[in-house]
PDB file of C-alpha atoms and ligand atoms in Angstrom:
ATOM      1  CA  MET A   4       0.034  -0.413  -0.226  1.00 49.00           C
ATOM      2  CA  ILE A   5       1.123   3.724  -0.948  1.00 52.00           C
ATOM      3  CA  GLU A   6       0.782   5.060   2.546  1.00 47.00           C
ATOM      4  CA  ASN A   7       0.074   8.795   1.808  1.00 44.00           C
ATOM      5  CA  THR A   8      -2.768   8.720  -0.580  1.00 53.00           C
ATOM      6  CA  GLU A   9      -3.644  12.390   0.813  1.00 53.00           C
ATOM      7  CA  SER A  10      -0.655  13.462  -0.252  1.00 76.00           C
ATOM      8  CA  THR A  11      -0.307  11.694  -3.820  1.00 87.00           C
ATOM      9  CA  SER A  12      -3.783  13.119  -4.646  1.00 81.00           C
ATOM     10  CA  ASN A  13      -2.265  16.730  -4.244  1.00 86.00           C
ATOM     11  CA  LYS A  14       0.869  15.861  -6.442  1.00 93.00           C
ATOM     12  CA  TRP A  15       0.542  17.086 -10.013  1.00 95.00           C
ATOM     13  CA  PHE A  16       0.439  13.461 -11.684  1.00 95.00           C
ATOM     14  CA  ALA A  17      -2.437  13.133  -9.963  1.00 96.00           C
ATOM     15  CA  SER A  18      -4.483  15.977 -10.613  1.00 94.00           C
ATOM     16  CA  TRP A  19      -3.555  17.193 -14.009  1.00 96.00           C
ATOM     17  CA  PHE A  20      -3.412  13.559 -16.314  1.00 95.00           C
ATOM     18  CA  ASP A  21      -6.961  13.212 -14.258  1.00 96.00           C
ATOM     19  CA  THR A  22      -8.848  16.269 -16.287  1.00 96.00           C
ATOM     20  CA  PRO A  23     -10.379  16.066 -19.514  1.00 95.00           C
ATOM     21  CA  TYR A  24      -8.405  19.086 -20.494  1.00 96.00           C
ATOM     22  CA  TYR A  25      -5.250  16.895 -20.603  1.00 96.00           C
ATOM     23  CA  HIS A  26      -6.924  14.861 -22.687  1.00 95.00           C
ATOM     24  CA  ILE A  27      -7.558  17.527 -24.918  1.00 96.00           C
ATOM     25  CA  LEU A  28      -4.526  19.290 -25.234  1.00 96.00           C
ATOM     26  CA  TYR A  29      -2.421  15.604 -26.174  1.00 93.00           C
ATOM     27  CA  LYS A  30      -5.560  14.023 -28.253  1.00 92.00           C
ATOM     28  CA  ASP A  31      -3.774  14.868 -31.342  1.00 87.00           C
ATOM     29  CA  ARG A  32      -1.055  11.874 -30.497  1.00 88.00           C
ATOM     30  CA  ASP A  33      -0.106   9.229 -33.196  1.00 87.00           C
ATOM     31  CA  TYR A  34      -2.112   6.404 -32.368  1.00 90.00           C
ATOM     32  CA  THR A  35      -0.863   4.858 -35.648  1.00 93.00           C
ATOM     33  CA  GLU A  36       2.729   5.556 -34.185  1.00 93.00           C
ATOM     34  CA  ALA A  37       1.853   3.796 -30.934  1.00 93.00           C
ATOM     35  CA  GLN A  38       0.577   0.549 -32.956  1.00 96.00           C
ATOM     36  CA  HIS A  39       3.319   0.306 -35.232  1.00 97.00           C
ATOM     37  CA  PHE A  40       5.962   0.250 -32.189  1.00 97.00           C
ATOM     38  CA  MET A  41       3.413  -2.103 -30.081  1.00 98.00           C
ATOM     39  CA  ASP A  42       3.539  -3.950 -33.130  1.00 97.00           C
ATOM     40  CA  SER A  43       7.897  -3.913 -33.062  1.00 97.00           C
ATOM     41  CA  LEU A  44       7.965  -4.785 -29.447  1.00 98.00           C
ATOM     42  CA  THR A  45       5.564  -7.620 -29.311  1.00 97.00           C
ATOM     43  CA  GLY A  46       8.040  -9.033 -32.368  1.00 96.00           C
ATOM     44  CA  TYR A  47      11.174  -8.321 -30.977  1.00 97.00           C
ATOM     45  CA  LEU A  48      10.291  -9.975 -27.288  1.00 97.00           C
ATOM     46  CA  ASN A  49       8.653 -12.861 -29.102  1.00 96.00           C
ATOM     47  CA  LEU A  50       5.716 -12.903 -26.957  1.00 95.00           C
ATOM     48  CA  PRO A  51       3.371 -15.953 -26.505  1.00 90.00           C
ATOM     49  CA  GLU A  52       0.232 -16.296 -28.176  1.00 88.00           C
ATOM     50  CA  GLU A  53      -2.481 -14.720 -25.389  1.00 88.00           C
ATOM     51  CA  ALA A  54       0.630 -13.996 -23.342  1.00 97.00           C
ATOM     52  CA  ARG A  55      -0.686 -11.627 -20.515  1.00 98.00           C
ATOM     53  CA  ILE A  56       0.403  -8.133 -20.295  1.00 98.00           C
ATOM     54  CA  LEU A  57       0.338  -5.416 -17.949  1.00 98.00           C
ATOM     55  CA  ASP A  58      -0.077  -1.742 -19.249  1.00 98.00           C
ATOM     56  CA  LEU A  59       1.459   0.111 -16.462  1.00 98.00           C
ATOM     57  CA  ALA A  60       0.114   4.026 -16.682  1.00 98.00           C
ATOM     58  CA  CYS A  61      -2.222   3.346 -19.279  1.00 98.00           C
ATOM     59  CA  GLY A  62      -3.805   6.557 -19.511  1.00 97.00           C
ATOM     60  CA  LYS A  63      -7.437   5.971 -21.668  1.00 96.00           C
ATOM     61  CA  GLY A  64      -5.897   2.456 -23.077  1.00 97.00           C
ATOM     62  CA  ARG A  65      -4.787   3.239 -26.929  1.00 96.00           C
ATOM     63  CA  HIS A  66      -1.811   1.119 -26.332  1.00 97.00           C
ATOM     64  CA  SER A  67      -4.153  -1.316 -24.386  1.00 98.00           C
ATOM     65  CA  ILE A  68      -6.420  -2.003 -26.671  1.00 97.00           C
ATOM     66  CA  TYR A  69      -4.538  -2.360 -29.508  1.00 97.00           C
ATOM     67  CA  LEU A  70      -2.428  -5.066 -27.713  1.00 98.00           C
ATOM     68  CA  ASN A  71      -5.683  -6.340 -26.608  1.00 98.00           C
ATOM     69  CA  SER A  72      -6.791  -6.927 -30.542  1.00 97.00           C
ATOM     70  CA  LEU A  73      -3.212  -8.495 -31.288  1.00 97.00           C
ATOM     71  CA  GLY A  74      -4.707 -11.647 -28.918  1.00 97.00           C
ATOM     72  CA  TYR A  75      -3.140 -10.360 -25.886  1.00 98.00           C
ATOM     73  CA  ASN A  76      -4.779 -10.508 -22.549  1.00 98.00           C
ATOM     74  CA  VAL A  77      -4.287  -7.255 -21.459  1.00 98.00           C
ATOM     75  CA  THR A  78      -4.653  -5.339 -17.965  1.00 98.00           C
ATOM     76  CA  GLY A  79      -3.970  -1.668 -18.286  1.00 98.00           C
ATOM     77  CA  ALA A  80      -3.603   0.178 -14.861  1.00 98.00           C
ATOM     78  CA  ASP A  81      -3.353   3.613 -14.247  1.00 98.00           C
ATOM     79  CA  LEU A  82      -3.887   6.300 -11.436  1.00 97.00           C
ATOM     80  CA  SER A  83      -6.081   8.386 -12.695  1.00 97.00           C
ATOM     81  CA  GLU A  84      -9.748   6.993 -12.488  1.00 97.00           C
ATOM     82  CA  ASN A  85     -11.392   9.418 -14.964  1.00 96.00           C
ATOM     83  CA  SER A  86      -9.088   7.408 -17.549  1.00 97.00           C
ATOM     84  CA  ILE A  87      -9.991   3.601 -16.410  1.00 98.00           C
ATOM     85  CA  ALA A  88     -13.605   4.934 -16.273  1.00 98.00           C
ATOM     86  CA  GLU A  89     -13.122   5.847 -19.931  1.00 97.00           C
ATOM     87  CA  ALA A  90     -10.888   2.710 -20.950  1.00 97.00           C
ATOM     88  CA  SER A  91     -13.095   0.284 -19.212  1.00 98.00           C
ATOM     89  CA  GLU A  92     -15.964   0.780 -22.054  1.00 98.00           C
ATOM     90  CA  PHE A  93     -13.856  -1.071 -23.994  1.00 98.00           C
ATOM     91  CA  SER A  94     -13.501  -3.642 -21.196  1.00 98.00           C
ATOM     92  CA  ASN A  95     -13.736  -7.810 -23.013  1.00 98.00           C
ATOM     93  CA  GLU A  96     -12.985 -11.030 -21.355  1.00 98.00           C
ATOM     94  CA  THR A  97      -8.971 -10.465 -22.322  1.00 98.00           C
ATOM     95  CA  LEU A  98      -8.853  -6.756 -21.595  1.00 98.00           C
ATOM     96  CA  GLY A  99      -9.418  -5.503 -17.997  1.00 98.00           C
ATOM     97  CA  PHE A 100      -8.480  -2.079 -16.350  1.00 98.00           C
ATOM     98  CA  LYS A 101      -8.014  -1.016 -13.218  1.00 98.00           C
ATOM     99  CA  VAL A 102      -6.786   1.810 -10.941  1.00 98.00           C
ATOM    100  CA  HIS A 103      -3.705   1.473  -9.548  1.00 97.00           C
ATOM    101  CA  ASP A 104      -0.625   3.178  -8.539  1.00 98.00           C
ATOM    102  CA  MET A 105       2.549   2.057 -10.440  1.00 98.00           C
ATOM    103  CA  ARG A 106       4.297   2.061  -6.959  1.00 97.00           C
ATOM    104  CA  GLU A 107       2.641  -0.857  -6.044  1.00 96.00           C
ATOM    105  CA  VAL A 108       2.966  -4.572  -6.340  1.00 94.00           C
ATOM    106  CA  CYS A 109       0.280  -6.299  -8.483  1.00 92.00           C
ATOM    107  CA  GLU A 110      -1.312  -9.412  -7.386  1.00 91.00           C
ATOM    108  CA  ASN A 111      -0.958 -10.922 -10.597  1.00 95.00           C
ATOM    109  CA  LYS A 112       2.336 -12.448 -12.460  1.00 97.00           C
ATOM    110  CA  TYR A 113       2.649 -11.338 -16.264  1.00 98.00           C
ATOM    111  CA  ASP A 114       4.556 -12.069 -19.495  1.00 98.00           C
ATOM    112  CA  ALA A 115       5.132  -8.215 -20.361  1.00 98.00           C
ATOM    113  CA  ILE A 116       5.054  -4.996 -18.732  1.00 98.00           C
ATOM    114  CA  PHE A 117       4.938  -1.551 -20.256  1.00 98.00           C
ATOM    115  CA  ASN A 118       5.368   1.267 -18.952  1.00 98.00           C
ATOM    116  CA  LEU A 119       4.873   3.608 -22.004  1.00 98.00           C
ATOM    117  CA  PHE A 120       5.373   7.198 -22.990  1.00 97.00           C
ATOM    118  CA  THR A 121       7.385   8.706 -20.540  1.00 98.00           C
ATOM    119  CA  SER A 122       5.255   7.708 -17.640  1.00 98.00           C
ATOM    120  CA  PHE A 123       8.115   7.492 -15.193  1.00 98.00           C
ATOM    121  CA  GLY A 124      10.162  10.121 -13.386  1.00 98.00           C
ATOM    122  CA  TYR A 125       6.814  11.787 -11.596  1.00 97.00           C
ATOM    123  CA  PHE A 126       7.310  11.133  -7.857  1.00 96.00           C
ATOM    124  CA  ASP A 127       9.690  13.873  -5.459  1.00 93.00           C
ATOM    125  CA  ASP A 128      11.335  11.190  -3.738  1.00 94.00           C
ATOM    126  CA  ASP A 129      13.520   8.988  -5.499  1.00 94.00           C
ATOM    127  CA  ALA A 130      12.459   5.981  -3.225  1.00 96.00           C
ATOM    128  CA  ASP A 131       9.448   6.074  -5.637  1.00 97.00           C
ATOM    129  CA  ASN A 132      11.287   5.652  -8.566  1.00 97.00           C
ATOM    130  CA  LEU A 133      13.066   2.490  -7.352  1.00 97.00           C
ATOM    131  CA  LYS A 134       9.487   0.913  -5.273  1.00 97.00           C
ATOM    132  CA  THR A 135       7.999   0.921  -9.100  1.00 98.00           C
ATOM    133  CA  LEU A 136      10.896  -0.895 -10.350  1.00 98.00           C
ATOM    134  CA  LYS A 137      11.310  -2.976  -8.450  1.00 98.00           C
ATOM    135  CA  ALA A 138       7.040  -3.430  -8.410  1.00 98.00           C
ATOM    136  CA  ILE A 139       7.234  -4.336 -12.166  1.00 98.00           C
ATOM    137  CA  HIS A 140       9.941  -6.537 -11.654  1.00 97.00           C
ATOM    138  CA  SER A 141       8.257  -8.799  -8.677  1.00 96.00           C
ATOM    139  CA  SER A 142       5.506  -8.513 -11.232  1.00 97.00           C
ATOM    140  CA  LEU A 143       6.884 -10.809 -14.001  1.00 97.00           C
ATOM    141  CA  ASN A 144       6.992 -14.104 -13.990  1.00 96.00           C
ATOM    142  CA  GLU A 145      10.134 -16.019 -14.478  1.00 95.00           C
ATOM    143  CA  THR A 146      10.114 -15.607 -18.474  1.00 95.00           C
ATOM    144  CA  GLY A 147       8.660 -12.156 -18.347  1.00 97.00           C
ATOM    145  CA  PHE A 148       9.984  -8.919 -19.694  1.00 98.00           C
ATOM    146  CA  ALA A 149       9.224  -5.206 -19.174  1.00 98.00           C
ATOM    147  CA  CYS A 150       9.679  -2.361 -20.868  1.00 98.00           C
ATOM    148  CA  ILE A 151      10.182   1.547 -20.041  1.00 98.00           C
ATOM    149  CA  ASP A 152       9.749   3.759 -22.762  1.00 98.00           C
ATOM    150  CA  PHE A 153      11.029   6.945 -21.337  1.00 98.00           C
ATOM    151  CA  MET A 154      12.270  10.668 -23.180  1.00 98.00           C
ATOM    152  CA  ASN A 155      15.509  10.840 -24.635  1.00 98.00           C
ATOM    153  CA  VAL A 156      16.454  13.912 -22.126  1.00 98.00           C
ATOM    154  CA  ASP A 157      19.337  15.215 -23.885  1.00 98.00           C
ATOM    155  CA  TYR A 158      17.781  15.540 -27.148  1.00 98.00           C
ATOM    156  CA  VAL A 159      14.812  16.974 -25.542  1.00 98.00           C
ATOM    157  CA  ILE A 160      16.767  19.679 -23.809  1.00 97.00           C
ATOM    158  CA  ASP A 161      18.262  20.088 -27.341  1.00 97.00           C
ATOM    159  CA  ASN A 162      15.395  20.753 -28.868  1.00 97.00           C
ATOM    160  CA  LEU A 163      13.302  22.305 -25.904  1.00 97.00           C
ATOM    161  CA  VAL A 164      10.602  24.723 -27.493  1.00 97.00           C
ATOM    162  CA  PRO A 165       9.826  27.764 -24.609  1.00 98.00           C
ATOM    163  CA  GLU A 166       7.123  29.111 -25.189  1.00 98.00           C
ATOM    164  CA  GLU A 167       3.492  28.041 -27.480  1.00 97.00           C
ATOM    165  CA  ILE A 168       0.479  28.313 -27.941  1.00 98.00           C
ATOM    166  CA  LYS A 169      -1.694  25.728 -29.135  1.00 97.00           C
ATOM    167  CA  THR A 170      -4.963  25.881 -29.758  1.00 97.00           C
ATOM    168  CA  VAL A 171      -7.254  22.580 -29.251  1.00 97.00           C
ATOM    169  CA  GLU A 172     -11.110  22.152 -29.461  1.00 96.00           C
ATOM    170  CA  ASN A 173     -11.044  26.482 -29.136  1.00 96.00           C
ATOM    171  CA  ILE A 174      -8.903  26.269 -26.368  1.00 97.00           C
ATOM    172  CA  ASP A 175      -5.977  28.065 -26.507  1.00 98.00           C
ATOM    173  CA  PHE A 176      -3.179  26.664 -23.825  1.00 98.00           C
ATOM    174  CA  HIS A 177      -0.189  28.814 -23.292  1.00 98.00           C
ATOM    175  CA  ILE A 178       2.449  26.220 -22.686  1.00 98.00           C
ATOM    176  CA  LYS A 179       6.094  27.039 -21.290  1.00 98.00           C
ATOM    177  CA  ARG A 180       8.835  24.322 -21.404  1.00 98.00           C
ATOM    178  CA  TYR A 181      12.149  24.756 -19.176  1.00 98.00           C
ATOM    179  CA  VAL A 182      14.686  22.968 -16.968  1.00 98.00           C
ATOM    180  CA  LYS A 183      15.076  23.457 -13.492  1.00 97.00           C
ATOM    181  CA  GLU A 184      16.753  21.492 -11.046  1.00 96.00           C
ATOM    182  CA  ASN A 185      17.469  18.262 -13.373  1.00 96.00           C
ATOM    183  CA  HIS A 186      13.904  18.011 -14.083  1.00 98.00           C
ATOM    184  CA  ILE A 187      11.710  19.076 -17.256  1.00 98.00           C
ATOM    185  CA  TYR A 188       9.374  21.422 -16.715  1.00 98.00           C
ATOM    186  CA  LYS A 189       5.978  22.340 -18.516  1.00 97.00           C
ATOM    187  CA  GLU A 190       4.008  24.915 -17.380  1.00 97.00           C
ATOM    188  CA  ILE A 191       0.236  24.862 -19.049  1.00 97.00           C
ATOM    189  CA  LYS A 192      -2.058  27.425 -18.729  1.00 97.00           C
ATOM    190  CA  PHE A 193      -5.291  28.014 -20.196  1.00 97.00           C
ATOM    191  CA  ASN A 194      -9.049  29.368 -19.753  1.00 97.00           C
ATOM    192  CA  ALA A 195     -11.984  26.708 -20.279  1.00 96.00           C
ATOM    193  CA  ASP A 196     -15.741  26.637 -19.350  1.00 93.00           C
ATOM    194  CA  GLY A 197     -15.328  30.088 -17.815  1.00 95.00           C
ATOM    195  CA  GLU A 198     -12.241  29.560 -15.618  1.00 96.00           C
ATOM    196  CA  ASP A 199      -8.705  29.881 -15.071  1.00 97.00           C
ATOM    197  CA  PHE A 200      -5.993  26.683 -15.017  1.00 96.00           C
ATOM    198  CA  HIS A 201      -2.568  26.481 -14.416  1.00 96.00           C
ATOM    199  CA  PHE A 202      -0.839  23.345 -14.256  1.00 96.00           C
ATOM    200  CA  THR A 203       3.000  22.077 -14.244  1.00 96.00           C
ATOM    201  CA  GLU A 204       4.257  18.614 -15.574  1.00 96.00           C
ATOM    202  CA  LYS A 205       7.102  18.334 -13.932  1.00 97.00           C
ATOM    203  CA  VAL A 206       9.286  15.125 -15.292  1.00 98.00           C
ATOM    204  CA  GLN A 207      12.704  14.008 -13.810  1.00 98.00           C
ATOM    205  CA  ALA A 208      15.519  14.720 -16.171  1.00 98.00           C
ATOM    206  CA  LEU A 209      16.660  10.611 -15.968  1.00 98.00           C
ATOM    207  CA  ARG A 210      19.271   9.693 -18.062  1.00 98.00           C
ATOM    208  CA  LEU A 211      20.555   6.328 -19.498  1.00 98.00           C
ATOM    209  CA  ALA A 212      22.676   6.105 -16.565  1.00 98.00           C
ATOM    210  CA  ASP A 213      20.609   7.247 -13.849  1.00 98.00           C
ATOM    211  CA  PHE A 214      18.147   3.874 -15.420  1.00 98.00           C
ATOM    212  CA  GLU A 215      21.353   2.004 -15.155  1.00 98.00           C
ATOM    213  CA  LYS A 216      22.103   2.704 -11.709  1.00 98.00           C
ATOM    214  CA  MET A 217      18.721   2.529 -10.028  1.00 98.00           C
ATOM    215  CA  MET A 218      18.106  -0.866 -11.795  1.00 98.00           C
ATOM    216  CA  GLU A 219      21.458  -2.303 -10.753  1.00 98.00           C
ATOM    217  CA  GLU A 220      20.230  -1.099  -7.147  1.00 97.00           C
ATOM    218  CA  ALA A 221      16.929  -3.077  -8.144  1.00 97.00           C
ATOM    219  CA  GLY A 222      18.250  -6.302  -8.657  1.00 96.00           C
ATOM    220  CA  ILE A 223      16.761  -5.567 -12.941  1.00 97.00           C
ATOM    221  CA  TYR A 224      19.109  -6.783 -15.856  1.00 97.00           C
ATOM    222  CA  LEU A 225      19.159  -4.577 -18.466  1.00 98.00           C
ATOM    223  CA  LEU A 226      19.163  -6.436 -21.368  1.00 98.00           C
ATOM    224  CA  ASP A 227      18.716  -4.139 -24.536  1.00 98.00           C
ATOM    225  CA  ILE A 228      17.987  -0.080 -25.527  1.00 98.00           C
ATOM    226  CA  PHE A 229      16.386   1.303 -28.687  1.00 98.00           C
ATOM    227  CA  GLY A 230      16.276   5.313 -30.185  1.00 98.00           C
ATOM    228  CA  ASN A 231      12.590   5.036 -31.298  1.00 98.00           C
ATOM    229  CA  TYR A 232      10.040   3.776 -32.129  1.00 97.00           C
ATOM    230  CA  LYS A 233      10.940   1.350 -34.646  1.00 96.00           C
ATOM    231  CA  LEU A 234      13.177   0.251 -32.121  1.00 98.00           C
ATOM    232  CA  GLN A 235      16.234   1.640 -33.615  1.00 98.00           C
ATOM    233  CA  LYS A 236      19.775   1.946 -32.203  1.00 98.00           C
ATOM    234  CA  PHE A 237      19.768   4.414 -29.669  1.00 98.00           C
ATOM    235  CA  PHE A 238      22.270   7.822 -30.062  1.00 98.00           C
ATOM    236  CA  LYS A 239      22.814  10.144 -26.636  1.00 96.00           C
ATOM    237  CA  SER A 240      22.049  13.286 -28.607  1.00 93.00           C
ATOM    238  CA  GLN A 241      20.105  11.811 -31.673  1.00 97.00           C
ATOM    239  CA  SER A 242      17.317   9.762 -30.372  1.00 98.00           C
ATOM    240  CA  GLU A 243      14.203  10.924 -29.469  1.00 97.00           C
ATOM    241  CA  ARG A 244      13.408   8.157 -27.528  1.00 98.00           C
ATOM    242  CA  LEU A 245      15.168   6.181 -24.561  1.00 98.00           C
ATOM    243  CA  ILE A 246      13.717   2.983 -24.605  1.00 98.00           C
ATOM    244  CA  MET A 247      14.930  -0.028 -22.439  1.00 98.00           C
ATOM    245  CA  ILE A 248      13.987  -3.508 -22.044  1.00 98.00           C
ATOM    246  CA  PHE A 249      14.948  -5.312 -18.940  1.00 98.00           C
ATOM    247  CA  LYS A 250      14.179  -8.493 -17.145  1.00 97.00           C
TER     248      LYS A 250
HETATM  249  C1  SAM B 313       2.261  10.972 -20.052  1.00 84.15           C
HETATM  250  S1  SAM B 313       0.794   9.634 -20.127  1.00 84.15           S
HETATM  251  C2  SAM B 313       1.086   8.356 -20.992  1.00 84.15           C
HETATM  252  C3  SAM B 313      -0.247   7.881 -20.696  1.00 84.15           C
HETATM  253  C4  SAM B 313      -0.327   6.428 -21.587  1.00 84.15           C
HETATM  254  N1  SAM B 313       0.664   5.321 -21.294  1.00 84.15           N
HETATM  255  C5  SAM B 313      -0.447   6.875 -22.992  1.00 84.15           C
HETATM  256  O1  SAM B 313       1.293   6.262 -23.648  1.00 84.15           O
HETATM  257  O2  SAM B 313      -1.174   7.661 -23.609  1.00 84.15           O
HETATM  258  C6  SAM B 313       1.248   9.402 -17.706  1.00 84.15           C
HETATM  259  C7  SAM B 313       0.418   8.359 -17.434  1.00 84.15           C
HETATM  260  O3  SAM B 313       0.794   8.250 -16.083  1.00 84.15           O
HETATM  261  C8  SAM B 313      -0.332   8.344 -14.969  1.00 84.15           C
HETATM  262  N2  SAM B 313       0.114   7.859 -13.770  1.00 84.15           N
HETATM  263  C9  SAM B 313       0.855   9.318 -13.065  1.00 84.15           C
HETATM  264  N3  SAM B 313       0.968   8.652 -12.327  1.00 84.15           N
HETATM  265  C10 SAM B 313       1.058   7.555 -11.575  1.00 84.15           C
HETATM  266  C11 SAM B 313       1.037   6.268 -10.404  1.00 84.15           C
HETATM  267  N4  SAM B 313       1.531   6.853  -9.706  1.00 84.15           N
HETATM  268  N5  SAM B 313       0.557   4.540 -11.118  1.00 84.15           N
HETATM  269  C12 SAM B 313       0.123   4.344 -11.861  1.00 84.15           C
HETATM  270  N6  SAM B 313      -0.187   5.615 -13.453  1.00 84.15           N
HETATM  271  C13 SAM B 313       0.407   6.911 -12.773  1.00 84.15           C
HETATM  272  C14 SAM B 313      -1.287   9.366 -15.207  1.00 84.15           C
HETATM  273  O4  SAM B 313      -2.396   9.099 -15.033  1.00 84.15           O
HETATM  274  C15 SAM B 313      -1.466   9.185 -16.774  1.00 84.15           C
HETATM  275  O5  SAM B 313      -2.107   8.336 -17.417  1.00 84.15           O
END
């Protein structure tokens, strides 16, 4: 159990991801690319037919739903009650969703656990990152593999757009991005439904060496690293993603 439930609910990642505005801002996410990534990843992992997959921090379940359409038995888990409620509309016998904090160990064991699209590095306390890695590790079955798909911090910092306005569904999202104290911040201000909002995404600038250190501490074996959704080689300065496969 996560003991600090009350303080968790005050955290940016508990509130922002649970609002409808988060989903509006990011509604143009590339679904085709996400699906190709899942094709490549499941092919690379050579998962058995009907493998049990946990999509950890699944959001509204875009990867879970697609993985299930490939025949896998999928559980999507996320902290956001609203996202899980929406994803659950797609549930079936082999696709389920649940509200779950990634720091907690799951009841079941999985053949694969995926943590996708920079769904890591949100916690103030480093111990929580370690806790998450350990929880993933102990929720894998003996032959299972896990994947964390994180941003490549060096690429993101080099290509940071400090300010922009994005208009989606008639909402002007004023976005500021900056790096401070080893975190990448994104401030999002907008007026919607007659109210002013201000949210701040704050993600730890974790590089490969940081993950390697944490993984070693968690007793995890890092097997492979890729730099994009086509699973091509990772290059520190050029790759868009840092995709780690471990067991
Ligand atoms: C960047 S979104 C990615 C969502 C999804 N993987 C996708 O690709 O669309 C990060 C997700 O992490 C979830 N999240 C944040 N903190 C969490 C936690 N402690 N445990 C589980 N999920 C969490 C958020 O609710 C959000 O859905």
